[in-house]
Coordinates of C-alpha atoms and ligand atoms in Angstrom, one line a residue:
M858 CA 12.0 31.8 0.0
G859 CA 11.1 31.7 3.7
L860 CA 12.4 30.0 6.8
L861 CA 10.7 27.7 9.3
S862 CA 12.2 27.7 12.7
V863 CA 11.5 25.6 15.8
G864 CA 12.9 26.7 19.1
T865 CA 12.1 28.2 22.5
L866 CA 10.3 31.4 23.2
A867 CA 11.5 32.0 26.8
L868 CA 11.9 34.2 29.8
D869 CA 15.5 34.5 30.9
S870 CA 17.1 35.8 34.0
V871 CA 20.6 36.9 33.2
E872 CA 23.5 38.2 35.3
T873 CA 26.6 39.7 33.7
P874 CA 29.5 41.6 35.4
Y875 CA 27.7 44.8 34.3
A876 CA 24.1 44.2 35.1
K877 CA 21.3 41.8 36.0
R878 CA 17.8 41.4 34.4
D879 CA 15.0 39.1 35.6
R880 CA 12.5 37.4 33.4
A881 CA 13.4 39.2 30.2
I882 CA 12.7 38.0 26.6
G883 CA 14.9 35.1 25.6
G884 CA 14.7 31.8 23.9
T885 CA 16.3 30.5 20.8
N886 CA 13.4 31.3 18.5
S887 CA 13.3 34.9 19.7
F888 CA 16.8 35.5 18.4
I889 CA 16.5 33.3 15.3
A890 CA 13.3 35.0 14.2
L891 CA 14.6 38.5 14.5
A892 CA 18.0 37.7 12.9
A893 CA 16.4 35.8 9.9
S894 CA 13.8 38.5 9.3
F895 CA 16.5 40.8 8.0
F896 CA 17.0 38.5 5.0
T897 CA 13.9 36.4 4.3
K898 CA 10.1 36.5 4.7
P899 CA 8.1 34.9 6.0
V900 CA 9.9 33.5 9.1
Q901 CA 7.5 30.8 10.4
L902 CA 7.8 29.9 14.1
V903 CA 7.0 26.7 15.8
S904 CA 7.1 27.0 19.6
V905 CA 5.0 27.0 22.8
I906 CA 4.5 29.8 25.4
G907 CA 2.6 30.3 28.6
G908 CA 0.3 33.1 29.5
D909 CA 3.2 35.0 31.1
F910 CA 5.0 35.6 27.7
P911 CA 4.9 39.3 26.9
E912 CA 2.4 40.2 24.1
S913 CA 4.6 43.3 23.3
F914 CA 7.4 41.1 22.0
L915 CA 4.9 39.0 19.9
A916 CA 3.8 42.3 18.4
E917 CA 7.4 43.2 17.5
L918 CA 7.7 39.8 15.7
R919 CA 4.5 40.3 13.8
E920 CA 5.7 43.8 12.7
R921 CA 8.6 42.0 11.1
E922 CA 6.3 39.6 9.2
V923 CA 7.2 36.7 11.6
D924 CA 4.4 34.1 11.3
L925 CA 3.2 32.9 14.7
E926 CA 0.5 30.5 13.6
G927 CA 2.7 27.6 14.8
V928 CA 3.2 29.0 18.3
Q929 CA 0.9 27.3 20.8
V930 CA -0.3 29.4 23.7
R931 CA -1.2 27.8 27.0
E932 CA -2.7 30.6 29.0
D933 CA -2.7 28.8 32.4
E934 CA 0.9 27.6 32.2
K935 CA 4.4 29.2 32.4
S936 CA 6.8 29.7 29.6
F937 CA 10.2 28.0 29.4
F938 CA 12.5 29.7 31.9
W939 CA 16.3 29.8 31.8
A940 CA 18.7 31.6 34.2
G941 CA 22.4 32.1 33.7
K942 CA 25.4 33.9 35.1
Y943 CA 28.4 35.0 33.1
H944 CA 31.9 34.7 34.2
D945 CA 34.0 37.8 34.6
D946 CA 35.6 37.4 31.2
M947 CA 32.2 37.0 29.6
N948 CA 33.4 34.0 27.7
G949 CA 31.9 31.4 29.9
R950 CA 28.6 31.2 31.7
D951 CA 26.9 28.9 34.2
T952 CA 23.4 27.8 33.8
L953 CA 21.7 28.4 37.2
D954 CA 18.2 27.1 36.3
T955 CA 16.3 25.5 33.5
Q956 CA 12.5 25.1 34.0
L957 CA 11.0 23.4 31.0
N958 CA 7.4 24.3 32.0
V959 CA 5.3 24.4 28.8
L960 CA 8.1 22.7 27.0
A961 CA 7.9 19.5 29.1
D962 CA 5.2 17.9 27.0
F963 CA 5.3 20.1 23.9
D964 CA 4.0 18.3 20.9
P965 CA 4.7 20.5 17.8
V966 CA 1.9 20.7 15.2
L967 CA 2.9 22.3 11.9
P968 CA 0.2 24.4 10.2
E969 CA -0.5 23.3 6.6
G970 CA 1.2 26.5 5.3
Y971 CA 4.5 25.6 7.0
K972 CA 4.9 22.1 5.5
D973 CA 6.4 23.1 2.1
T974 CA 8.9 25.7 3.4
E975 CA 12.3 25.0 1.8
F976 CA 14.6 26.1 4.6
L977 CA 14.3 24.6 8.1
M978 CA 16.1 25.7 11.3
L979 CA 15.9 23.2 14.1
G980 CA 16.8 25.6 16.9
N981 CA 18.1 24.4 20.2
L982 CA 15.3 22.4 21.9
T983 CA 14.4 18.8 22.8
P984 CA 15.8 16.6 20.0
S985 CA 12.6 14.6 19.9
V986 CA 10.6 17.8 19.2
Q987 CA 13.1 18.8 16.5
M988 CA 12.7 15.3 14.9
K989 CA 8.9 15.6 15.0
V990 CA 9.0 18.9 13.1
L991 CA 11.3 17.5 10.5
E992 CA 9.0 14.5 10.0
Q993 CA 5.9 16.7 9.4
M994 CA 7.4 18.4 6.4
N995 CA 5.8 17.3 3.1
D996 CA 9.1 17.1 1.3
R997 CA 12.7 17.1 2.5
P998 CA 13.5 20.9 2.7
K999 CA 16.4 22.2 0.6
L1000 CA 18.5 23.0 3.7
V1001 CA 18.1 21.8 7.3
A1002 CA 20.2 23.2 10.1
L1003 CA 20.4 21.8 13.6
D1004 CA 21.4 23.6 16.7
T1005 CA 21.7 21.9 20.1
M1006 CA 23.6 22.2 23.4
N1007 CA 25.3 20.2 26.2
F1008 CA 22.0 20.1 28.2
W1009 CA 20.5 17.8 25.5
M1010 CA 23.7 15.9 25.0
D1011 CA 23.7 15.0 28.7
I1012 CA 20.2 13.6 28.7
M1013 CA 19.3 12.7 25.1
M1014 CA 22.5 11.8 23.2
D1015 CA 20.9 9.0 21.2
D1016 CA 18.0 11.1 20.0
L1017 CA 20.5 13.7 19.0
K1018 CA 22.8 11.3 17.1
A1019 CA 19.7 10.0 15.2
L1020 CA 18.9 13.6 14.1
L1021 CA 22.5 14.2 12.9
T1022 CA 22.0 11.7 10.1
K1023 CA 18.9 13.7 8.8
V1024 CA 20.2 17.2 8.6
D1025 CA 22.6 19.1 6.3
I1026 CA 24.4 21.3 8.8
L1027 CA 25.1 21.3 12.5
I1028 CA 25.8 24.5 14.4
V1029 CA 27.4 24.1 17.8
N1030 CA 29.9 25.9 20.0
D1031 CA 33.4 24.6 20.7
E1032 CA 32.6 23.0 24.0
E1033 CA 29.5 21.3 22.5
A1034 CA 31.6 20.0 19.6
R1035 CA 34.2 18.5 22.0
Q1036 CA 31.5 16.9 24.1
L1037 CA 29.7 15.4 21.1
A1038 CA 32.9 14.0 19.5
G1039 CA 34.8 13.2 22.7
E1040 CA 37.8 15.0 21.2
R1041 CA 39.8 18.0 22.5
S1042 CA 41.1 19.1 19.1
L1043 CA 38.5 21.0 17.2
V1044 CA 39.7 19.7 13.9
K1045 CA 39.5 16.1 15.1
A1046 CA 36.1 16.8 16.7
A1047 CA 34.9 18.2 13.3
Q1048 CA 36.1 15.0 11.6
A1049 CA 34.4 12.8 14.1
I1050 CA 31.1 14.8 13.9
V1051 CA 31.1 14.7 10.0
A1052 CA 31.6 10.9 10.3
M1053 CA 28.3 10.8 12.3
G1054 CA 26.5 11.7 9.1
V1055 CA 26.2 15.5 8.9
P1056 CA 27.9 17.1 5.8
Y1057 CA 28.4 20.7 6.9
L1058 CA 29.5 21.8 10.4
I1059 CA 29.9 25.2 12.0
I1060 CA 31.8 25.4 15.3
K1061 CA 31.2 28.8 17.0
K1062 CA 34.0 30.0 19.2
G1063 CA 32.4 33.0 20.9
E1064 CA 34.7 36.0 20.8
H1065 CA 37.1 34.0 18.7
G1066 CA 34.9 33.7 15.7
A1067 CA 33.5 30.6 13.9
L1068 CA 34.7 27.8 11.7
L1069 CA 32.8 26.2 8.8
F1070 CA 33.8 22.7 7.7
Y1071 CA 32.8 20.8 4.5
G1072 CA 34.8 17.8 3.3
E1073 CA 38.4 18.9 3.2
Q1074 CA 37.4 22.6 3.1
M1075 CA 37.5 24.9 6.0
F1076 CA 36.6 28.6 6.4
F1077 CA 37.2 30.9 9.4
A1078 CA 35.3 34.0 10.2
P1079 CA 36.5 36.2 13.1
A1080 CA 34.2 37.8 15.6
L1081 CA 34.1 41.6 15.5
P1082 CA 36.2 42.8 18.5
L1083 CA 33.8 44.8 20.6
A1084 CA 34.8 47.5 23.1
E1085 CA 32.1 46.2 25.5
V1086 CA 30.2 42.9 25.5
F1087 CA 27.1 43.7 27.4
D1088 CA 25.2 40.5 27.3
P1089 CA 26.1 37.6 24.9
T1090 CA 23.0 35.6 25.6
G1091 CA 21.4 34.6 22.3
A1092 CA 24.5 35.4 20.2
G1093 CA 24.7 31.8 19.0
D1094 CA 21.0 31.7 18.1
T1095 CA 21.3 35.1 16.4
F1096 CA 24.2 33.7 14.4
A1097 CA 22.1 30.6 13.4
G1098 CA 19.1 32.8 12.4
G1099 CA 21.2 35.2 10.4
F1100 CA 23.0 32.3 8.7
M1101 CA 19.8 30.5 7.7
G1102 CA 18.0 33.7 6.8
Y1103 CA 20.8 34.6 4.5
M1104 CA 20.9 31.1 3.0
A1105 CA 17.1 31.2 2.4
S1106 CA 17.6 34.5 0.4
A1107 CA 20.5 33.2 -1.7
P1108 CA 20.2 31.8 -5.2
V1109 CA 22.4 28.8 -4.7
I1110 CA 23.3 26.6 -1.7
N1111 CA 27.1 25.9 -1.7
F1112 CA 30.2 26.4 0.3
E1113 CA 30.8 29.9 -1.1
T1114 CA 27.3 31.1 -0.2
M1115 CA 27.7 29.6 3.3
K1116 CA 30.9 31.6 3.8
R1117 CA 28.9 34.8 3.2
A1118 CA 26.1 33.5 5.5
V1119 CA 28.7 32.9 8.2
I1120 CA 29.8 36.5 7.9
F1121 CA 26.2 37.9 8.1
G1122 CA 25.4 35.6 11.0
S1123 CA 28.6 36.9 12.8
A1124 CA 27.7 40.5 12.1
L1125 CA 24.2 40.0 13.6
A1126 CA 25.5 38.2 16.6
S1127 CA 27.9 41.1 17.3
F1128 CA 24.8 43.4 17.6
T1129 CA 23.1 41.0 20.0
C1130 CA 26.1 41.3 22.4
E1131 CA 25.7 45.1 22.7
D1132 CA 22.5 45.1 24.8
F1133 CA 20.4 42.8 26.9
G1134 CA 18.6 39.9 25.2
P1135 CA 17.3 40.8 21.8
D1136 CA 17.0 44.6 22.6
R1137 CA 19.7 45.7 20.1
L1138 CA 18.3 43.6 17.3
L1139 CA 15.0 45.5 17.7
E1140 CA 16.8 48.8 17.0
I1141 CA 18.9 48.1 13.9
T1142 CA 18.1 48.1 10.2
R1143 CA 19.3 46.1 7.3
A1144 CA 21.7 48.9 6.3
D1145 CA 23.3 48.6 9.8
V1146 CA 23.7 44.9 9.2
D1147 CA 25.3 45.4 5.7
M1148 CA 27.6 48.0 7.1
R1149 CA 28.8 45.7 9.9
A1150 CA 29.3 42.8 7.5
G1151 CA 31.6 45.3 5.6
Q1152 CA 33.7 45.8 8.7
F1153 CA 34.4 42.1 8.8
L1154 CA 35.9 42.4 5.3
E1155 CA 38.1 45.2 6.4
L1156 CA 39.1 43.3 9.5
V1157 CA 40.8 40.4 7.6
R1158 CA 41.7 42.1 4.3
F1159 CA 45.4 42.1 3.6
D1160 CA 47.8 41.9 0.7
L1161 CA 50.3 39.1 0.5
K1162 CA 52.6 41.1 -1.8
Q1163 CA 54.5 44.1 -0.6
S1164 CA 53.5 47.1 -2.6
L1165 CA 56.4 49.5 -3.2
P1166 CA 55.9 53.2 -2.3
E1167 CA 55.5 55.3 -5.6
Ligands
AMP89 P1 22.8 31.2 23.3 O1 23.3 32.3 24.2 O2 22.8 31.5 21.9 O3 23.3 29.8 23.6 O4 21.2 31.0 23.7 C1 20.7 31.4 24.9 C2 19.2 31.2 24.9 O5 18.9 29.8 24.9 C3 18.5 31.7 26.1 O6 17.6 32.8 25.7 C4 17.7 30.6 26.7 O7 16.3 30.9 26.9 C5 17.8 29.5 25.7 N1 18.0 28.2 26.3 C6 18.8 27.9 27.4 N2 18.8 26.6 27.6 C7 18.0 26.0 26.7 C8 17.6 24.6 26.5 N3 18.0 23.6 27.2 N4 16.8 24.4 25.4 C9 16.4 25.4 24.6 N5 16.7 26.7 24.8 C10 17.5 27.0 25.8

């Protein structure tokens, strides 16, 4: 079916309690593209990079049939740059630096071949850019997902709220949901966000899993307990890419399909945490992903009835 994704292709400097890496591959679209490519082809990217973005990573994307026609290259400018430092428990992080660089005046232009794609991922990026992408589609895609973060809520809340009425599903983490809704309780926050006009909502809770809301229905997926979380950067984007990639490959769009998509997104996100940036995603195969999704089933499978010993 194919997926179109708009997001950042970035250079990240990340510090965790285990290690530090400067100007490595990052950006929402890097993770989304790799994750979605396990399920659907083509994955079409809309983004902008400077002359400093590594060609080797673009080659990795092309190898996975990721279409880069919608990626603008500005040779004389710098790519979007983000720096963050994780807390000792790896659950929280502080943003140390955000340099928009090429993103500051990014005007996305969709290639003709992108305008009829049926699944659209509006990856975390300036809300006005996300809106411009949606407006260039020929028809309303079958499913539109939106990711965002506190950075944009702080400076562009009105643009963000306008977008919420035009998408099918919002994917945010717990703190972002609380900030958007102005509610501490996640259930109340979910109700308030749905009232803003978005029918489906996913709230990611890091190592505590993810919640999917639709009307009165709720589904919970755990996160796979990992012995060592090496670098969680991009886990949220990997989740979103895996979720939407799976949806694009599925025959029907409904709550049941979304439950499976949440599990596949969670399985992929667990891989991302095992190494720096997208490194682990570059090593694994579809069989690894399926096997890990199976581990999620085992993790929560139990029998309500006591079975008697024979
Ligand atoms: P995640 O860990 O899933 O929240 O995503 C981390 C990625 O988001 C990093 O690779 C950053 O390059 C990227 N990022 C950080 N801040 C922003 C921002 N304000 N807009 C878009 N992408 C961002």
